[in-house]
């Protein structure tokens, strides 16, 4: 007789499922908002009104004007554009960028490439972080003071370990140095209050239960921001971009924002407590290191590292038990590298597991799922360690 199917528990919601209300909006908008909003016929004008409505909802939620909100094909592209626009606008003053060592690859990889291409490693300053993943503010200030610095990049929170960055202090240092700050809020929008300390802000609709394929970019009027190749400097400065999204995606993202914002505080409080329970359970295991700030963190993110274990093996073992989790590194795959975030923090880069709790709206039984995960985790870690030890004999 075949074994019964394992009940699945989603603990890898980065990205997560689309909010049910957003899904319904998306399906309805396919019929009503399919046209290209840049055209002039009646169907296009309808699509334009729908797109403007979505922009207004998101702008209100982010505390900005609709004209300051632009869209991108995805979150990483929005992050890239945020920084590119600052660098291009300040190109006559220099080409140097300051970023924390735990930034998203959408920031670090292009910036490193530009520095390599120019033959000048000093064009990118990667500011160190402490063992919790917070940027070193003294080193941050020193890096900003170097002549030729035209842009800085700092996450609102790290999507791998959950640590919130000291944005207000970092932004104040940027203002004192005359360097604009691009903030990556891909991991945090919709989960905690939106940041206000930034010059350009980027996010991903998936973080608040919206659909994939839609990034959000906020470029306030006060900010000198211009994408390379833009043909209309005034429009670009006020938040317009070269990308016009598929209108149903924008409408679905706006509806997801409306729904998520209405219950954000309650959802975050429950998620914070559940992740706290997970942190305690993981920390009780022998030779397991729970990383990130235990208090100043996102409510729904956790990473822990198990010595004498393999991260991908742990993911597979937990998957067999019905739990969908992720690993911050892939130490057995030659094409992948260990987590640069954990390395920058001085944490163990192998044997790590990342949990990202979904919104309660898409996982109403997440508390039961966390309880089951806590029960299953010790055995999973032990089995992987035994298997790894057997292979080494």
mmCIF file of C-alpha atoms in Angstrom:
data_model
loop_
_atom_site.group_PDB
_atom_site.id
_atom_site.type_symbol
_atom_site.label_atom_id
_atom_site.label_comp_id
_atom_site.label_asym_id
_atom_site.label_seq_id
_atom_site.Cartn_x
_atom_site.Cartn_y
_atom_site.Cartn_z
ATOM 1 C CA UNK A 1 0.000 0.000 0.000
ATOM 2 C CA UNK A 2 1.342 3.440 -0.948
ATOM 3 C CA UNK A 3 2.236 5.848 1.808
ATOM 4 C CA UNK A 4 -0.327 8.637 2.323
ATOM 5 C CA UNK A 5 0.712 12.007 0.919
ATOM 6 C CA UNK A 6 2.606 14.266 3.336
ATOM 7 C CA UNK A 7 0.645 17.346 4.353
ATOM 8 C CA UNK A 8 2.576 20.374 3.140
ATOM 9 C CA UNK A 9 3.560 23.315 5.337
ATOM 10 C CA UNK A 10 4.887 26.428 3.585
ATOM 11 C CA UNK A 11 7.756 28.035 5.483
ATOM 12 C CA UNK A 12 9.465 29.502 2.431
ATOM 13 C CA UNK A 13 7.339 32.488 1.480
ATOM 14 C CA UNK A 14 10.003 34.546 -0.299
ATOM 15 C CA UNK A 15 8.215 34.816 -2.640
ATOM 16 C CA UNK A 16 4.956 33.525 -1.220
ATOM 17 C CA UNK A 17 1.506 32.758 -2.615
ATOM 18 C CA UNK A 18 -0.648 35.574 -3.937
ATOM 19 C CA UNK A 19 -3.202 36.968 -1.499
ATOM 20 C CA UNK A 20 -6.640 35.483 -2.268
ATOM 21 C CA UNK A 21 -8.189 38.912 -2.805
ATOM 22 C CA UNK A 22 -5.327 39.891 -5.103
ATOM 23 C CA UNK A 23 -5.786 36.697 -7.091
ATOM 24 C CA UNK A 24 -9.478 37.469 -7.588
ATOM 25 C CA UNK A 25 -8.618 41.024 -8.646
ATOM 26 C CA UNK A 26 -5.995 39.752 -11.069
ATOM 27 C CA UNK A 27 -8.431 37.393 -12.773
ATOM 28 C CA UNK A 28 -11.120 40.057 -13.036
ATOM 29 C CA UNK A 29 -8.672 42.645 -14.358
ATOM 30 C CA UNK A 30 -7.521 40.335 -17.157
ATOM 31 C CA UNK A 31 -10.836 41.012 -18.888
ATOM 32 C CA UNK A 32 -11.129 44.704 -18.024
ATOM 33 C CA UNK A 33 -7.541 45.968 -18.015
ATOM 34 C CA UNK A 34 -5.768 44.058 -20.751
ATOM 35 C CA UNK A 35 -5.108 47.052 -23.047
ATOM 36 C CA UNK A 36 -1.906 49.075 -23.310
ATOM 37 C CA UNK A 37 -2.542 52.170 -21.148
ATOM 38 C CA UNK A 38 -0.240 54.260 -23.354
ATOM 39 C CA UNK A 39 -2.618 54.136 -26.318
ATOM 40 C CA UNK A 40 -5.553 56.430 -27.010
ATOM 41 C CA UNK A 41 -8.573 54.209 -27.706
ATOM 42 C CA UNK A 42 -11.344 53.568 -25.167
ATOM 43 C CA UNK A 43 -9.970 50.249 -23.934
ATOM 44 C CA UNK A 44 -6.573 51.817 -23.347
ATOM 45 C CA UNK A 45 -8.130 54.727 -21.468
ATOM 46 C CA UNK A 46 -9.886 52.231 -19.219
ATOM 47 C CA UNK A 47 -6.579 50.501 -18.562
ATOM 48 C CA UNK A 48 -4.960 53.859 -17.829
ATOM 49 C CA UNK A 49 -7.621 54.690 -15.233
ATOM 50 C CA UNK A 50 -7.075 51.307 -13.593
ATOM 51 C CA UNK A 51 -3.309 51.789 -13.542
ATOM 52 C CA UNK A 52 -3.689 55.244 -12.022
ATOM 53 C CA UNK A 53 -5.989 53.787 -9.377
ATOM 54 C CA UNK A 54 -3.401 51.155 -8.467
ATOM 55 C CA UNK A 55 -0.682 53.786 -8.276
ATOM 56 C CA UNK A 56 -2.826 55.935 -5.973
ATOM 57 C CA UNK A 57 -3.431 53.039 -3.570
ATOM 58 C CA UNK A 58 0.263 52.225 -3.347
ATOM 59 C CA UNK A 59 1.259 55.877 -3.032
ATOM 60 C CA UNK A 60 -1.179 56.392 -0.151
ATOM 61 C CA UNK A 61 0.177 53.318 1.604
ATOM 62 C CA UNK A 62 3.755 54.507 1.185
ATOM 63 C CA UNK A 63 2.960 58.081 2.186
ATOM 64 C CA UNK A 64 4.001 59.682 -1.121
ATOM 65 C CA UNK A 65 2.383 61.318 -4.129
ATOM 66 C CA UNK A 66 1.147 59.101 -6.993
ATOM 67 C CA UNK A 67 3.505 60.879 -9.396
ATOM 68 C CA UNK A 68 6.424 59.689 -7.263
ATOM 69 C CA UNK A 69 5.581 55.992 -7.722
ATOM 70 C CA UNK A 70 6.924 54.024 -10.676
ATOM 71 C CA UNK A 71 6.846 50.346 -11.575
ATOM 72 C CA UNK A 72 9.573 47.901 -12.580
ATOM 73 C CA UNK A 73 9.522 44.342 -13.978
ATOM 74 C CA UNK A 74 10.430 42.930 -10.534
ATOM 75 C CA UNK A 75 11.913 43.860 -7.172
ATOM 76 C CA UNK A 76 15.602 43.362 -8.019
ATOM 77 C CA UNK A 77 15.182 45.546 -11.113
ATOM 78 C CA UNK A 78 13.556 48.254 -8.994
ATOM 79 C CA UNK A 79 16.524 48.114 -6.621
ATOM 80 C CA UNK A 80 18.950 48.335 -9.526
ATOM 81 C CA UNK A 81 17.089 51.272 -11.065
ATOM 82 C CA UNK A 82 16.949 53.081 -7.720
ATOM 83 C CA UNK A 83 20.725 53.060 -7.462
ATOM 84 C CA UNK A 84 21.367 53.560 -11.177
ATOM 85 C CA UNK A 85 19.179 56.673 -11.183
ATOM 86 C CA UNK A 86 21.120 58.230 -8.302
ATOM 87 C CA UNK A 87 24.477 57.374 -9.830
ATOM 88 C CA UNK A 88 23.507 58.711 -13.248
ATOM 89 C CA UNK A 89 22.081 61.933 -11.813
ATOM 90 C CA UNK A 90 25.331 62.523 -9.889
ATOM 91 C CA UNK A 91 27.745 61.363 -12.588
ATOM 92 C CA UNK A 92 29.385 64.780 -12.947
ATOM 93 C CA UNK A 93 30.452 64.670 -9.295
ATOM 94 C CA UNK A 94 31.934 61.178 -9.360
ATOM 95 C CA UNK A 95 31.131 57.487 -9.669
ATOM 96 C CA UNK A 96 31.716 56.036 -6.201
ATOM 97 C CA UNK A 97 29.034 53.990 -4.411
ATOM 98 C CA UNK A 98 28.743 53.061 -0.742
ATOM 99 C CA UNK A 99 26.779 49.942 0.240
ATOM 100 C CA UNK A 100 26.618 47.578 3.173
ATOM 101 C CA UNK A 101 28.300 44.205 2.799
ATOM 102 C CA UNK A 102 24.939 42.420 3.151
ATOM 103 C CA UNK A 103 23.093 44.176 0.331
ATOM 104 C CA UNK A 104 21.114 42.255 -2.276
ATOM 105 C CA UNK A 105 23.061 40.975 -5.274
ATOM 106 C CA UNK A 106 21.084 43.467 -7.389
ATOM 107 C CA UNK A 107 23.241 46.131 -5.711
ATOM 108 C CA UNK A 108 26.578 44.424 -5.142
ATOM 109 C CA UNK A 109 27.037 42.483 -8.379
ATOM 110 C CA UNK A 110 26.537 45.436 -10.795
ATOM 111 C CA UNK A 111 28.559 47.764 -8.555
ATOM 112 C CA UNK A 112 31.446 45.314 -8.401
ATOM 113 C CA UNK A 113 31.259 44.876 -12.161
ATOM 114 C CA UNK A 114 31.449 48.633 -12.708
ATOM 115 C CA UNK A 115 34.447 48.896 -10.383
ATOM 116 C CA UNK A 116 36.191 46.020 -12.172
ATOM 117 C CA UNK A 117 35.450 47.497 -15.578
ATOM 118 C CA UNK A 118 36.875 50.846 -14.507
ATOM 119 C CA UNK A 119 39.911 49.169 -12.954
ATOM 120 C CA UNK A 120 39.253 50.990 -9.700
ATOM 121 C CA UNK A 121 38.185 48.876 -6.701
ATOM 122 C CA UNK A 122 37.627 52.086 -4.742
ATOM 123 C CA UNK A 123 34.485 52.850 -6.743
ATOM 124 C CA UNK A 124 32.578 50.535 -4.416
ATOM 125 C CA UNK A 125 32.894 50.679 -0.639
ATOM 126 C CA UNK A 126 31.348 47.616 1.034
ATOM 127 C CA UNK A 127 30.763 48.699 4.610
ATOM 128 C CA UNK A 128 31.062 45.914 7.213
ATOM 129 C CA UNK A 129 28.281 44.780 9.520
ATOM 130 C CA UNK A 130 28.300 43.438 13.060
ATOM 131 C CA UNK A 131 27.509 39.862 14.090
ATOM 132 C CA UNK A 132 23.777 40.634 14.024
ATOM 133 C CA UNK A 133 23.959 42.007 10.483
ATOM 134 C CA UNK A 134 23.651 45.716 11.322
ATOM 135 C CA UNK A 135 25.783 48.122 9.368
ATOM 136 C CA UNK A 136 28.729 49.694 11.184
ATOM 137 C CA UNK A 137 27.628 53.339 11.335
ATOM 138 C CA UNK A 138 31.102 54.716 12.039
ATOM 139 C CA UNK A 139 32.486 52.910 8.988
ATOM 140 C CA UNK A 140 29.421 54.052 7.039
ATOM 141 C CA UNK A 141 30.122 57.706 7.841
ATOM 142 C CA UNK A 142 33.790 57.319 6.924
ATOM 143 C CA UNK A 143 32.909 55.738 3.582
ATOM 144 C CA UNK A 144 30.440 58.509 2.742
ATOM 145 C CA UNK A 145 33.077 61.172 3.379
ATOM 146 C CA UNK A 146 35.366 59.959 0.568
ATOM 147 C CA UNK A 147 35.357 62.433 -2.358
ATOM 148 C CA UNK A 148 33.543 61.287 -5.488
ATOM 149 C CA UNK A 149 30.833 59.378 -3.596
ATOM 150 C CA UNK A 150 27.530 59.974 -5.393
ATOM 151 C CA UNK A 151 25.176 57.262 -4.062
ATOM 152 C CA UNK A 152 24.643 54.940 -1.115
ATOM 153 C CA UNK A 153 22.557 51.782 -0.776
ATOM 154 C CA UNK A 154 21.201 50.205 2.396
ATOM 155 C CA UNK A 155 18.461 47.651 3.002
ATOM 156 C CA UNK A 156 15.540 48.421 5.244
ATOM 157 C CA UNK A 157 15.936 44.854 6.495
ATOM 158 C CA UNK A 158 17.828 41.802 5.378
ATOM 159 C CA UNK A 159 15.635 39.167 3.776
ATOM 160 C CA UNK A 160 17.916 36.350 4.847
ATOM 161 C CA UNK A 161 18.395 36.985 8.564
ATOM 162 C CA UNK A 162 15.666 39.574 9.198
ATOM 163 C CA UNK A 163 17.812 42.234 10.888
ATOM 164 C CA UNK A 164 16.479 45.778 10.569
ATOM 165 C CA UNK A 165 19.051 48.388 9.637
ATOM 166 C CA UNK A 166 19.441 51.732 11.477
ATOM 167 C CA UNK A 167 18.020 53.628 8.527
ATOM 168 C CA UNK A 168 17.358 56.919 10.279
ATOM 169 C CA UNK A 169 20.963 57.233 11.460
ATOM 170 C CA UNK A 170 22.340 56.046 8.122
ATOM 171 C CA UNK A 171 20.162 58.512 6.211
ATOM 172 C CA UNK A 172 21.164 61.353 8.509
ATOM 173 C CA UNK A 173 24.811 60.534 7.780
ATOM 174 C CA UNK A 174 24.033 60.573 4.061
ATOM 175 C CA UNK A 175 22.376 63.972 4.310
ATOM 176 C CA UNK A 176 25.367 65.348 6.223
ATOM 177 C CA UNK A 177 27.688 64.063 3.478
ATOM 178 C CA UNK A 178 25.443 65.198 0.617
ATOM 179 C CA UNK A 179 25.053 61.621 -0.666
ATOM 180 C CA UNK A 180 21.566 60.338 -1.599
ATOM 181 C CA UNK A 181 20.411 57.004 -0.194
ATOM 182 C CA UNK A 182 18.667 54.194 -2.088
ATOM 183 C CA UNK A 183 16.779 51.865 0.267
ATOM 184 C CA UNK A 184 15.940 48.281 -0.649
ATOM 185 C CA UNK A 185 12.656 47.340 1.052
ATOM 186 C CA UNK A 186 11.995 44.137 -0.870
ATOM 187 C CA UNK A 187 11.847 42.036 2.282
ATOM 188 C CA UNK A 188 9.915 44.450 4.480
ATOM 189 C CA UNK A 189 7.132 46.273 2.625
ATOM 190 C CA UNK A 190 3.749 45.162 3.883
ATOM 191 C CA UNK A 191 5.254 43.323 6.857
ATOM 192 C CA UNK A 192 6.357 46.319 8.935
ATOM 193 C CA UNK A 193 5.690 50.070 8.581
ATOM 194 C CA UNK A 194 7.182 51.415 5.370
ATOM 195 C CA UNK A 195 10.460 53.310 5.848
ATOM 196 C CA UNK A 196 10.547 57.072 5.494
ATOM 197 C CA UNK A 197 14.324 57.659 5.732
ATOM 198 C CA UNK A 198 15.403 57.404 2.092
ATOM 199 C CA UNK A 199 15.943 59.351 -1.108
ATOM 200 C CA UNK A 200 14.788 56.524 -3.378
ATOM 201 C CA UNK A 201 12.881 53.428 -2.245
ATOM 202 C CA UNK A 202 12.492 50.079 -4.011
ATOM 203 C CA UNK A 203 10.285 47.092 -3.217
ATOM 204 C CA UNK A 204 8.634 43.974 -4.592
ATOM 205 C CA UNK A 205 4.879 43.359 -4.703
ATOM 206 C CA UNK A 206 5.418 39.760 -3.615
ATOM 207 C CA UNK A 207 6.479 40.898 -0.138
ATOM 208 C CA UNK A 208 2.910 41.952 0.700
ATOM 209 C CA UNK A 209 1.070 39.153 -1.108
ATOM 210 C CA UNK A 210 0.998 40.715 -4.549
ATOM 211 C CA UNK A 211 1.833 38.910 -7.789
ATOM 212 C CA UNK A 212 5.296 38.283 -9.154
ATOM 213 C CA UNK A 213 6.625 40.362 -12.001
ATOM 214 C CA UNK A 214 6.072 43.764 -10.385
ATOM 215 C CA UNK A 215 8.593 45.954 -8.623
ATOM 216 C CA UNK A 216 7.773 49.323 -7.071
ATOM 217 C CA UNK A 217 10.027 52.355 -7.100
ATOM 218 C CA UNK A 218 9.525 55.603 -5.187
ATOM 219 C CA UNK A 219 11.491 58.635 -6.374
ATOM 220 C CA UNK A 220 10.358 61.732 -4.440
ATOM 221 C CA UNK A 221 10.401 65.088 -6.196
ATOM 222 C CA UNK A 222 13.147 66.288 -3.843
ATOM 223 C CA UNK A 223 15.538 63.629 -5.190
ATOM 224 C CA UNK A 224 17.784 64.079 -8.201
ATOM 225 C CA UNK A 225 17.134 60.767 -9.919
ATOM 226 C CA UNK A 226 17.490 59.988 -13.605
ATOM 227 C CA UNK A 227 17.725 56.629 -15.302
ATOM 228 C CA UNK A 228 20.429 56.322 -17.947
ATOM 229 C CA UNK A 229 18.889 56.794 -21.374
ATOM 230 C CA UNK A 230 15.765 58.564 -20.106
ATOM 231 C CA UNK A 231 14.369 60.965 -22.693
ATOM 232 C CA UNK A 232 12.361 63.142 -20.305
ATOM 233 C CA UNK A 233 14.411 64.310 -17.316
ATOM 234 C CA UNK A 234 11.435 65.976 -15.609
ATOM 235 C CA UNK A 235 9.268 62.867 -15.828
ATOM 236 C CA UNK A 236 12.122 60.659 -14.685
ATOM 237 C CA UNK A 237 12.859 62.957 -11.766
ATOM 238 C CA UNK A 238 9.251 62.717 -10.602
ATOM 239 C CA UNK A 239 9.205 58.946 -10.504
ATOM 240 C CA UNK A 240 8.350 57.854 -14.038
ATOM 241 C CA UNK A 241 10.307 54.979 -15.523
ATOM 242 C CA UNK A 242 10.616 53.369 -18.908
ATOM 243 C CA UNK A 243 8.502 50.423 -17.781
ATOM 244 C CA UNK A 244 4.716 50.255 -18.118
ATOM 245 C CA UNK A 245 3.443 47.230 -16.192
ATOM 246 C CA UNK A 246 0.703 44.866 -17.258
ATOM 247 C CA UNK A 247 -2.251 46.590 -15.644
ATOM 248 C CA UNK A 248 -3.791 43.473 -14.017
ATOM 249 C CA UNK A 249 -0.537 42.949 -12.093
ATOM 250 C CA UNK A 250 -0.610 46.506 -10.756
ATOM 251 C CA UNK A 251 -4.265 46.217 -9.738
ATOM 252 C CA UNK A 252 -3.652 42.919 -7.981
ATOM 253 C CA UNK A 253 -0.660 44.413 -6.142
ATOM 254 C CA UNK A 254 -2.788 47.359 -5.013
ATOM 255 C CA UNK A 255 -5.531 45.066 -3.736
ATOM 256 C CA UNK A 256 -2.982 42.907 -1.906
ATOM 257 C CA UNK A 257 -1.595 46.071 -0.307
ATOM 258 C CA UNK A 258 -5.068 47.163 0.790
ATOM 259 C CA UNK A 259 -5.799 43.800 2.347
ATOM 260 C CA UNK A 260 -2.399 43.347 3.983
ATOM 261 C CA UNK A 261 -2.198 46.875 5.349
ATOM 262 C CA UNK A 262 -5.563 46.485 7.087
ATOM 263 C CA UNK A 263 -4.267 43.621 9.256
ATOM 264 C CA UNK A 264 -0.531 44.287 9.199
ATOM 265 C CA UNK A 265 -0.077 44.959 12.912
ATOM 266 C CA UNK A 266 -1.982 41.848 13.983
ATOM 267 C CA UNK A 267 -0.280 39.690 11.374
ATOM 268 C CA UNK A 268 3.164 40.972 12.338
ATOM 269 C CA UNK A 269 2.579 40.444 16.047
ATOM 270 C CA UNK A 270 1.562 36.824 15.513
ATOM 271 C CA UNK A 271 4.428 36.182 13.087
ATOM 272 C CA UNK A 272 6.956 37.753 15.480
ATOM 273 C CA UNK A 273 5.813 35.425 18.268
ATOM 274 C CA UNK A 274 5.872 32.371 16.001
ATOM 275 C CA UNK A 275 9.377 33.139 14.754
ATOM 276 C CA UNK A 276 10.425 33.754 18.341
ATOM 277 C CA UNK A 277 9.201 30.243 19.153
ATOM 278 C CA UNK A 278 11.191 28.902 16.204
ATOM 279 C CA UNK A 279 14.304 30.766 17.311
ATOM 280 C CA UNK A 280 14.085 29.268 20.790
ATOM 281 C CA UNK A 281 13.511 25.754 19.432
ATOM 282 C CA UNK A 282 16.467 25.970 17.040
ATOM 283 C CA UNK A 283 18.740 27.445 19.709
ATOM 284 C CA UNK A 284 18.036 24.495 22.008
ATOM 285 C CA UNK A 285 19.581 22.076 19.518
ATOM 286 C CA UNK A 286 23.266 21.243 20.042
ATOM 287 C CA UNK A 287 25.722 23.068 17.784
ATOM 288 C CA UNK A 288 23.041 25.220 16.159
ATOM 289 C CA UNK A 289 23.562 28.977 15.743
ATOM 290 C CA UNK A 290 20.507 31.226 15.313
ATOM 291 C CA UNK A 291 21.580 34.359 13.446
ATOM 292 C CA UNK A 292 20.237 37.882 13.171
ATOM 293 C CA UNK A 293 18.913 40.364 15.718
ATOM 294 C CA UNK A 294 16.490 38.625 18.099
ATOM 295 C CA UNK A 295 14.471 41.827 18.631
ATOM 296 C CA UNK A 296 15.235 44.419 15.938
ATOM 297 C CA UNK A 297 14.101 42.193 13.092
ATOM 298 C CA UNK A 298 11.402 41.459 10.573
ATOM 299 C CA UNK A 299 8.560 39.514 12.179
ATOM 300 C CA UNK A 300 8.546 36.640 9.695
ATOM 301 C CA UNK A 301 12.186 35.737 8.878
ATOM 302 C CA UNK A 302 14.562 33.314 10.582
ATOM 303 C CA UNK A 303 17.889 31.727 9.636
ATOM 304 C CA UNK A 304 19.822 29.205 11.704
ATOM 305 C CA UNK A 305 22.969 27.242 10.950
ATOM 306 C CA UNK A 306 23.697 23.702 12.086
ATOM 307 C CA UNK A 307 27.271 22.568 12.507
ATOM 308 C CA UNK A 308 28.105 19.107 11.128
ATOM 309 C CA UNK A 309 25.168 19.325 8.695
ATOM 310 C CA UNK A 310 24.600 20.233 5.085
ATOM 311 C CA UNK A 311 22.107 22.980 4.282
ATOM 312 C CA UNK A 312 20.686 21.423 1.149
ATOM 313 C CA UNK A 313 20.451 18.024 2.833
ATOM 314 C CA UNK A 314 18.490 19.634 5.655
ATOM 315 C CA UNK A 315 16.140 21.272 3.174
ATOM 316 C CA UNK A 316 15.541 17.940 1.451
ATOM 317 C CA UNK A 317 15.029 16.102 4.753
ATOM 318 C CA UNK A 318 12.510 18.675 5.946
ATOM 319 C CA UNK A 319 10.828 18.630 2.543
ATOM 320 C CA UNK A 320 10.294 14.876 2.875
ATOM 321 C CA UNK A 321 8.626 15.588 6.206
ATOM 322 C CA UNK A 322 6.297 18.082 4.517
ATOM 323 C CA UNK A 323 8.003 21.383 5.318
ATOM 324 C CA UNK A 324 9.020 23.774 2.544
ATOM 325 C CA UNK A 325 12.029 25.779 3.744
ATOM 326 C CA UNK A 326 15.046 27.360 2.058
ATOM 327 C CA UNK A 327 18.790 27.319 2.613
ATOM 328 C CA UNK A 328 20.994 30.372 2.739
ATOM 329 C CA UNK A 329 23.842 28.462 1.168
ATOM 330 C CA UNK A 330 24.449 25.486 -1.058
ATOM 331 C CA UNK A 331 27.730 24.023 0.120
ATOM 332 C CA UNK A 332 27.477 20.847 -1.956
ATOM 333 C CA UNK A 333 26.685 22.486 -5.278
ATOM 334 C CA UNK A 334 29.729 23.628 -7.177
ATOM 335 C CA UNK A 335 27.765 26.229 -9.123
ATOM 336 C CA UNK A 336 26.488 28.017 -6.015
ATOM 337 C CA UNK A 337 28.289 29.918 -3.298
ATOM 338 C CA UNK A 338 27.723 30.174 0.448
ATOM 339 C CA UNK A 339 25.697 33.130 1.668
ATOM 340 C CA UNK A 340 27.600 36.404 1.435
ATOM 341 C CA UNK A 341 25.305 37.742 4.164
ATOM 342 C CA UNK A 342 26.317 35.108 6.693
ATOM 343 C CA UNK A 343 29.967 35.452 5.686
ATOM 344 C CA UNK A 344 29.850 39.214 6.270
ATOM 345 C CA UNK A 345 28.337 38.588 9.714
ATOM 346 C CA UNK A 346 31.048 36.101 10.609
ATOM 347 C CA UNK A 347 28.417 33.366 10.945
ATOM 348 C CA UNK A 348 28.567 29.760 9.853
ATOM 349 C CA UNK A 349 27.923 29.703 6.096
ATOM 350 C CA UNK A 350 27.089 26.006 5.812
ATOM 351 C CA UNK A 351 24.258 23.922 7.159
ATOM 352 C CA UNK A 352 21.834 26.816 7.272
ATOM 353 C CA UNK A 353 18.066 26.857 6.946
ATOM 354 C CA UNK A 354 15.951 29.923 6.223
ATOM 355 C CA UNK A 355 12.304 30.184 7.263
ATOM 356 C CA UNK A 356 10.054 32.906 5.844
ATOM 357 C CA UNK A 357 6.536 32.763 7.268
ATOM 358 C CA UNK A 358 3.726 33.477 4.803
ATOM 359 C CA UNK A 359 0.968 35.949 5.549
ATOM 360 C CA UNK A 360 -1.873 34.546 7.621
ATOM 361 C CA UNK A 361 -4.228 35.307 4.724
ATOM 362 C CA UNK A 362 -2.535 32.669 2.573
ATOM 363 C CA UNK A 363 -1.625 30.307 5.428
ATOM 364 C CA UNK A 364 -4.312 30.510 8.116
ATOM 365 C CA UNK A 365 -2.897 27.414 9.800
ATOM 366 C CA UNK A 366 0.664 28.709 10.019
ATOM 367 C CA UNK A 367 0.731 28.430 13.825
ATOM 368 C CA UNK A 368 0.026 24.706 13.563
ATOM 369 C CA UNK A 369 2.663 24.454 10.836
ATOM 370 C CA UNK A 370 5.264 26.085 13.068
ATOM 371 C CA UNK A 371 4.382 23.723 15.909
ATOM 372 C CA UNK A 372 4.833 20.741 13.600
ATOM 373 C CA UNK A 373 8.142 22.115 12.359
ATOM 374 C CA UNK A 374 9.419 22.490 15.926
ATOM 375 C CA UNK A 375 8.575 18.836 16.574
ATOM 376 C CA UNK A 376 10.195 17.632 13.340
ATOM 377 C CA UNK A 377 13.359 19.731 13.428
ATOM 378 C CA UNK A 378 15.477 17.832 16.005
ATOM 379 C CA UNK A 379 15.030 14.514 14.208
ATOM 380 C CA UNK A 380 15.751 16.063 10.808
ATOM 381 C CA UNK A 381 19.002 17.628 12.007
ATOM 382 C CA UNK A 382 20.070 14.398 13.695
ATOM 383 C CA UNK A 383 19.378 12.282 10.586
ATOM 384 C CA UNK A 384 21.319 14.642 8.322
ATOM 385 C CA UNK A 385 24.270 14.681 10.714
ATOM 386 C CA UNK A 386 24.254 10.906 10.924
ATOM 387 C CA UNK A 387 24.129 10.611 7.140
ATOM 388 C CA UNK A 388 26.942 13.098 6.705
ATOM 389 C CA UNK A 389 29.026 11.291 9.320
ATOM 390 C CA UNK A 390 28.407 7.975 7.590
ATOM 391 C CA UNK A 391 29.569 9.402 4.272
ATOM 392 C CA UNK A 392 32.782 10.627 5.875
ATOM 393 C CA UNK A 393 33.675 7.183 7.289
#
